[in-house]
mmCIF file of C-alpha atoms in Angstrom:
data_model
loop_
_atom_site.group_PDB
_atom_site.id
_atom_site.type_symbol
_atom_site.label_atom_id
_atom_site.label_comp_id
_atom_site.label_asym_id
_atom_site.label_seq_id
_atom_site.Cartn_x
_atom_site.Cartn_y
_atom_site.Cartn_z
ATOM 1 C CA UNK A 1420 74.752 114.198 92.783
ATOM 2 C CA UNK A 1421 73.655 112.794 89.423
ATOM 3 C CA UNK A 1422 75.871 112.883 86.324
ATOM 4 C CA UNK A 1423 73.510 115.386 84.696
ATOM 5 C CA UNK A 1424 74.219 117.882 87.505
ATOM 6 C CA UNK A 1425 78.011 117.825 87.067
ATOM 7 C CA UNK A 1426 79.779 121.069 86.211
ATOM 8 C CA UNK A 1427 81.590 121.418 82.877
ATOM 9 C CA UNK A 1428 84.911 121.172 84.703
ATOM 10 C CA UNK A 1429 83.898 117.901 86.385
ATOM 11 C CA UNK A 1430 82.614 116.529 83.078
ATOM 12 C CA UNK A 1431 85.978 117.209 81.431
ATOM 13 C CA UNK A 1432 87.872 115.594 84.318
ATOM 14 C CA UNK A 1433 85.518 112.613 84.259
ATOM 15 C CA UNK A 1434 86.043 112.177 80.514
ATOM 16 C CA UNK A 1435 89.831 112.220 80.928
ATOM 17 C CA UNK A 1436 89.677 109.664 83.726
ATOM 18 C CA UNK A 1437 87.484 107.345 81.663
ATOM 19 C CA UNK A 1438 89.968 107.603 78.787
ATOM 20 C CA UNK A 1439 92.833 106.706 81.129
ATOM 21 C CA UNK A 1440 90.886 103.727 82.428
ATOM 22 C CA UNK A 1441 90.188 102.543 78.881
ATOM 23 C CA UNK A 1442 93.895 102.720 78.013
ATOM 24 C CA UNK A 1443 94.835 100.938 81.225
ATOM 25 C CA UNK A 1444 92.316 98.150 80.584
ATOM 26 C CA UNK A 1445 93.869 97.585 77.146
ATOM 27 C CA UNK A 1446 97.294 97.530 78.775
ATOM 28 C CA UNK A 1447 96.007 95.087 81.407
ATOM 29 C CA UNK A 1448 94.776 92.687 78.724
ATOM 30 C CA UNK A 1449 98.218 92.724 77.099
ATOM 31 C CA UNK A 1450 99.938 92.162 80.449
ATOM 32 C CA UNK A 1451 97.637 89.258 81.354
ATOM 33 C CA UNK A 1452 98.329 87.650 77.975
ATOM 34 C CA UNK A 1453 102.028 88.136 78.634
ATOM 35 C CA UNK A 1454 101.779 86.147 81.877
ATOM 36 C CA UNK A 1455 101.151 82.938 79.920
ATOM 37 C CA UNK A 1456 104.100 83.527 77.605
ATOM 38 C CA UNK A 1457 106.399 84.557 80.452
ATOM 39 C CA UNK A 1458 106.944 88.076 79.071
ATOM 40 C CA UNK A 1459 105.092 89.711 81.972
ATOM 41 C CA UNK A 1460 105.592 89.591 85.733
ATOM 42 C CA UNK A 1461 102.603 89.328 88.094
ATOM 43 C CA UNK A 1462 103.719 92.558 89.782
ATOM 44 C CA UNK A 1463 103.106 94.423 86.492
ATOM 45 C CA UNK A 1464 99.546 93.078 86.343
ATOM 46 C CA UNK A 1465 98.896 93.962 90.005
ATOM 47 C CA UNK A 1466 100.260 97.500 89.564
ATOM 48 C CA UNK A 1467 98.038 98.081 86.522
ATOM 49 C CA UNK A 1468 94.969 96.794 88.374
ATOM 50 C CA UNK A 1469 95.842 99.110 91.253
ATOM 51 C CA UNK A 1470 95.951 102.149 88.960
ATOM 52 C CA UNK A 1471 92.559 101.229 87.467
ATOM 53 C CA UNK A 1472 91.067 100.876 90.945
ATOM 54 C CA UNK A 1473 92.337 104.312 92.012
ATOM 55 C CA UNK A 1474 90.805 105.872 88.889
ATOM 56 C CA UNK A 1475 87.530 104.050 89.550
ATOM 57 C CA UNK A 1476 87.408 105.560 93.031
ATOM 58 C CA UNK A 1477 88.207 108.977 91.588
ATOM 59 C CA UNK A 1478 85.268 108.678 89.157
ATOM 60 C CA UNK A 1479 82.979 107.790 92.039
ATOM 61 C CA UNK A 1480 84.230 110.757 94.070
ATOM 62 C CA UNK A 1481 83.275 113.154 91.232
ATOM 63 C CA UNK A 1482 79.692 111.889 91.119
ATOM 64 C CA UNK A 1483 79.458 111.824 94.934
ATOM 65 C CA UNK A 1484 80.740 115.396 95.210
ATOM 66 C CA UNK A 1485 83.944 114.591 97.068
ATOM 67 C CA UNK A 1486 86.522 114.956 94.303
ATOM 68 C CA UNK A 1487 88.499 117.736 96.014
ATOM 69 C CA UNK A 1488 88.937 115.606 99.124
ATOM 70 C CA UNK A 1489 89.892 112.618 97.000
ATOM 71 C CA UNK A 1490 92.641 114.535 95.171
ATOM 72 C CA UNK A 1491 94.133 115.695 98.465
ATOM 73 C CA UNK A 1492 94.385 112.127 99.741
ATOM 74 C CA UNK A 1493 95.032 110.386 96.400
ATOM 75 C CA UNK A 1494 98.690 109.711 97.166
ATOM 76 C CA UNK A 1495 97.592 107.456 100.035
ATOM 77 C CA UNK A 1496 95.830 105.124 97.583
ATOM 78 C CA UNK A 1497 98.306 105.144 94.716
ATOM 79 C CA UNK A 1498 99.939 101.770 94.046
ATOM 80 C CA UNK A 1499 103.706 101.615 94.202
ATOM 81 C CA UNK A 1500 105.240 102.912 91.007
ATOM 82 C CA UNK A 1501 108.010 101.447 88.881
ATOM 83 C CA UNK A 1502 107.786 98.006 90.504
ATOM 84 C CA UNK A 1503 107.762 96.270 87.140
ATOM 85 C CA UNK A 1504 110.791 98.195 85.852
ATOM 86 C CA UNK A 1505 112.687 97.429 89.067
ATOM 87 C CA UNK A 1506 111.784 93.774 88.670
ATOM 88 C CA UNK A 1507 113.048 93.682 85.084
ATOM 89 C CA UNK A 1508 116.292 95.338 86.137
ATOM 90 C CA UNK A 1509 116.789 92.739 88.862
ATOM 91 C CA UNK A 1510 116.037 89.934 86.391
ATOM 92 C CA UNK A 1511 118.664 91.328 84.016
ATOM 93 C CA UNK A 1512 121.262 91.548 86.811
ATOM 94 C CA UNK A 1513 120.463 88.015 87.951
ATOM 95 C CA UNK A 1514 120.834 86.627 84.435
ATOM 96 C CA UNK A 1515 124.189 88.382 84.038
ATOM 97 C CA UNK A 1516 125.464 87.107 87.401
ATOM 98 C CA UNK A 1517 124.373 83.540 86.618
ATOM 99 C CA UNK A 1518 126.336 83.678 83.365
ATOM 100 C CA UNK A 1519 129.399 84.885 85.271
ATOM 101 C CA UNK A 1520 128.876 82.174 87.891
ATOM 102 C CA UNK A 1521 128.773 79.463 85.237
ATOM 103 C CA UNK A 1522 132.059 80.740 83.792
ATOM 104 C CA UNK A 1523 133.636 81.012 87.243
ATOM 105 C CA UNK A 1524 132.632 77.455 88.170
ATOM 106 C CA UNK A 1525 134.181 76.131 84.956
ATOM 107 C CA UNK A 1526 137.479 77.733 85.943
ATOM 108 C CA UNK A 1527 137.454 75.689 89.144
ATOM 109 C CA UNK A 1528 137.836 72.555 86.992
ATOM 110 C CA UNK A 1529 141.048 73.760 85.380
ATOM 111 C CA UNK A 1530 144.034 71.593 86.234
ATOM 112 C CA UNK A 1531 146.620 74.339 85.774
ATOM 113 C CA UNK A 1532 145.413 76.504 88.685
ATOM 114 C CA UNK A 1533 147.725 76.873 91.647
ATOM 115 C CA UNK A 1534 146.344 76.390 95.168
ATOM 116 C CA UNK A 1535 146.342 80.156 95.697
ATOM 117 C CA UNK A 1536 144.446 80.863 92.468
ATOM 118 C CA UNK A 1537 142.031 78.034 93.218
ATOM 119 C CA UNK A 1538 141.154 79.570 96.586
ATOM 120 C CA UNK A 1539 140.676 82.952 94.989
ATOM 121 C CA UNK A 1540 138.401 81.460 92.355
ATOM 122 C CA UNK A 1541 136.333 79.721 95.036
ATOM 123 C CA UNK A 1542 135.832 83.081 96.731
ATOM 124 C CA UNK A 1543 134.667 84.563 93.422
ATOM 125 C CA UNK A 1544 132.141 81.745 93.036
ATOM 126 C CA UNK A 1545 130.812 82.194 96.576
ATOM 127 C CA UNK A 1546 130.528 85.955 96.132
ATOM 128 C CA UNK A 1547 128.538 85.523 92.916
ATOM 129 C CA UNK A 1548 126.190 83.059 94.638
ATOM 130 C CA UNK A 1549 125.664 85.518 97.502
ATOM 131 C CA UNK A 1550 124.806 88.326 95.080
ATOM 132 C CA UNK A 1551 122.366 86.119 93.171
ATOM 133 C CA UNK A 1552 120.656 85.088 96.414
ATOM 134 C CA UNK A 1553 120.387 88.732 97.488
ATOM 135 C CA UNK A 1554 118.771 89.688 94.173
ATOM 136 C CA UNK A 1555 116.358 86.768 94.510
ATOM 137 C CA UNK A 1556 115.218 88.000 97.924
ATOM 138 C CA UNK A 1557 114.763 91.529 96.597
ATOM 139 C CA UNK A 1558 112.815 90.225 93.586
ATOM 140 C CA UNK A 1559 110.468 88.287 95.835
ATOM 141 C CA UNK A 1560 109.911 91.394 97.950
ATOM 142 C CA UNK A 1561 108.768 93.278 94.852
ATOM 143 C CA UNK A 1562 106.405 90.475 93.848
ATOM 144 C CA UNK A 1563 104.804 90.554 97.284
ATOM 145 C CA UNK A 1564 105.207 94.202 98.253
ATOM 146 C CA UNK A 1565 101.995 94.393 100.311
ATOM 147 C CA UNK A 1566 102.673 91.106 102.111
ATOM 148 C CA UNK A 1567 106.304 92.067 102.718
ATOM 149 C CA UNK A 1568 105.230 95.170 104.627
ATOM 150 C CA UNK A 1569 103.118 92.927 106.803
ATOM 151 C CA UNK A 1570 105.571 90.150 107.613
ATOM 152 C CA UNK A 1571 108.221 92.635 108.750
ATOM 153 C CA UNK A 1572 106.039 93.862 111.606
ATOM 154 C CA UNK A 1573 107.586 92.860 114.926
ATOM 155 C CA UNK A 1574 104.461 91.422 116.461
ATOM 156 C CA UNK A 1575 102.232 89.918 113.812
ATOM 157 C CA UNK A 1576 99.546 88.708 116.167
ATOM 158 C CA UNK A 1577 99.222 92.019 117.974
ATOM 159 C CA UNK A 1578 99.132 93.872 114.664
ATOM 160 C CA UNK A 1579 96.304 91.677 113.400
ATOM 161 C CA UNK A 1580 94.299 92.426 116.562
ATOM 162 C CA UNK A 1581 95.016 96.119 116.164
ATOM 163 C CA UNK A 1582 93.957 96.021 112.503
ATOM 164 C CA UNK A 1583 90.698 94.215 113.332
ATOM 165 C CA UNK A 1584 89.898 96.789 115.997
ATOM 166 C CA UNK A 1585 90.654 99.691 113.674
ATOM 167 C CA UNK A 1586 88.491 98.182 110.906
ATOM 168 C CA UNK A 1587 85.624 97.635 113.330
ATOM 169 C CA UNK A 1588 85.827 101.243 114.504
ATOM 170 C CA UNK A 1589 86.035 102.787 111.025
ATOM 171 C CA UNK A 1590 83.191 100.586 109.724
ATOM 172 C CA UNK A 1591 81.001 101.800 112.583
ATOM 173 C CA UNK A 1592 81.819 105.410 111.717
ATOM 174 C CA UNK A 1593 80.990 104.760 108.048
ATOM 175 C CA UNK A 1594 77.631 103.221 108.988
ATOM 176 C CA UNK A 1595 76.825 106.163 111.282
ATOM 177 C CA UNK A 1596 77.663 108.686 108.556
ATOM 178 C CA UNK A 1597 75.613 106.856 105.927
ATOM 179 C CA UNK A 1598 72.672 106.955 108.316
ATOM 180 C CA UNK A 1599 73.131 110.702 108.880
ATOM 181 C CA UNK A 1600 73.370 111.326 105.120
ATOM 182 C CA UNK A 1601 70.186 109.348 104.490
ATOM 183 C CA UNK A 1602 68.336 111.559 106.988
ATOM 184 C CA UNK A 1603 69.399 114.820 105.315
ATOM 185 C CA UNK A 1604 66.666 116.750 103.554
ATOM 186 C CA UNK A 1605 66.968 118.640 100.262
ATOM 187 C CA UNK A 1606 67.553 121.848 102.220
ATOM 188 C CA UNK A 1607 70.551 120.368 104.066
ATOM 189 C CA UNK A 1608 72.878 120.800 101.067
ATOM 190 C CA UNK A 1609 75.909 122.132 102.965
ATOM 191 C CA UNK A 1610 75.524 119.628 105.764
ATOM 192 C CA UNK A 1611 75.175 116.750 103.297
ATOM 193 C CA UNK A 1612 78.278 117.807 101.345
ATOM 194 C CA UNK A 1613 80.263 118.028 104.578
ATOM 195 C CA UNK A 1614 79.122 114.549 105.636
ATOM 196 C CA UNK A 1615 80.007 113.120 102.216
ATOM 197 C CA UNK A 1616 83.485 114.618 102.507
ATOM 198 C CA UNK A 1617 83.918 112.927 105.885
ATOM 199 C CA UNK A 1618 82.630 109.673 104.393
ATOM 200 C CA UNK A 1619 85.235 109.734 101.610
ATOM 201 C CA UNK A 1620 87.996 110.192 104.164
ATOM 202 C CA UNK A 1621 86.693 107.284 106.222
ATOM 203 C CA UNK A 1622 86.552 105.029 103.158
ATOM 204 C CA UNK A 1623 90.156 105.946 102.351
ATOM 205 C CA UNK A 1624 91.131 105.310 105.960
ATOM 206 C CA UNK A 1625 89.512 101.881 105.787
ATOM 207 C CA UNK A 1626 91.525 101.014 102.694
ATOM 208 C CA UNK A 1627 94.745 102.211 104.339
ATOM 209 C CA UNK A 1628 94.043 99.880 107.302
ATOM 210 C CA UNK A 1629 93.484 96.945 104.953
ATOM 211 C CA UNK A 1630 96.748 97.752 103.113
ATOM 212 C CA UNK A 1631 98.759 98.185 106.351
ATOM 213 C CA UNK A 1632 99.460 101.880 105.629
ATOM 214 C CA UNK A 1633 97.211 103.355 108.330
ATOM 215 C CA UNK A 1634 99.998 105.264 110.087
ATOM 216 C CA UNK A 1635 101.007 106.864 106.789
ATOM 217 C CA UNK A 1636 97.376 107.817 106.142
ATOM 218 C CA UNK A 1637 96.984 109.452 109.558
ATOM 219 C CA UNK A 1638 100.191 111.451 109.038
ATOM 220 C CA UNK A 1639 98.922 112.733 105.682
ATOM 221 C CA UNK A 1640 95.482 113.462 107.135
ATOM 222 C CA UNK A 1641 96.962 115.480 110.012
ATOM 223 C CA UNK A 1642 99.090 117.458 107.566
ATOM 224 C CA UNK A 1643 96.088 118.108 105.311
ATOM 225 C CA UNK A 1644 93.960 119.330 108.228
ATOM 226 C CA UNK A 1645 96.790 121.582 109.467
ATOM 227 C CA UNK A 1646 97.087 123.207 106.037
ATOM 228 C CA UNK A 1647 93.327 123.713 105.844
ATOM 229 C CA UNK A 1648 93.286 125.277 109.337
ATOM 230 C CA UNK A 1649 96.142 127.661 108.538
ATOM 231 C CA UNK A 1650 94.374 128.665 105.326
ATOM 232 C CA UNK A 1651 91.290 129.695 107.276
ATOM 233 C CA UNK A 1652 93.227 132.123 109.464
#
């Protein structure tokens, strides 16, 4: 479908999406500049890029005639929200705990502490160090949220083989569908729209495999199909 053939409703939606993308690109420029000064975390930049990419795919789905399908499955592609705010909160907690640790360690040097108070103070110091270490681990998990999902899989090697197989299968399906679409004639409008809808789902499935969220995608897809089936009854 060409842009000139879009309905008024699709044109309005497309205009809104383009405006959002423009605002996000301006925000991205500010975030990337903030990286150099240390005011911005990489996770903020990645999250912003992720939002722009989702909107780009949504624009494409409007032109390709698969916007309804895209909206139903959009949650599967959305980047994790509030990662940057969580990161800032952790940074603030870490800074506060480090200040407390510095004060607590100074108390260990006091000559007037009894043996009992000294032991208690040592426990305070160790507890503060443990909390700081815990926050550091959590902060790193946020910075690498996609990688973290991957490294926690029990059998990394087997999962990589499984992922490669799934990608190979979905790529073959995408190629087959593109071939079928190319063979459709002008009179095959309904058939072509149906094939395009299937193609959008396959492209989303491919992305979910690459992002290690394939199981989540399949659960959402099954739920979506069940709702559609019940609606036809």
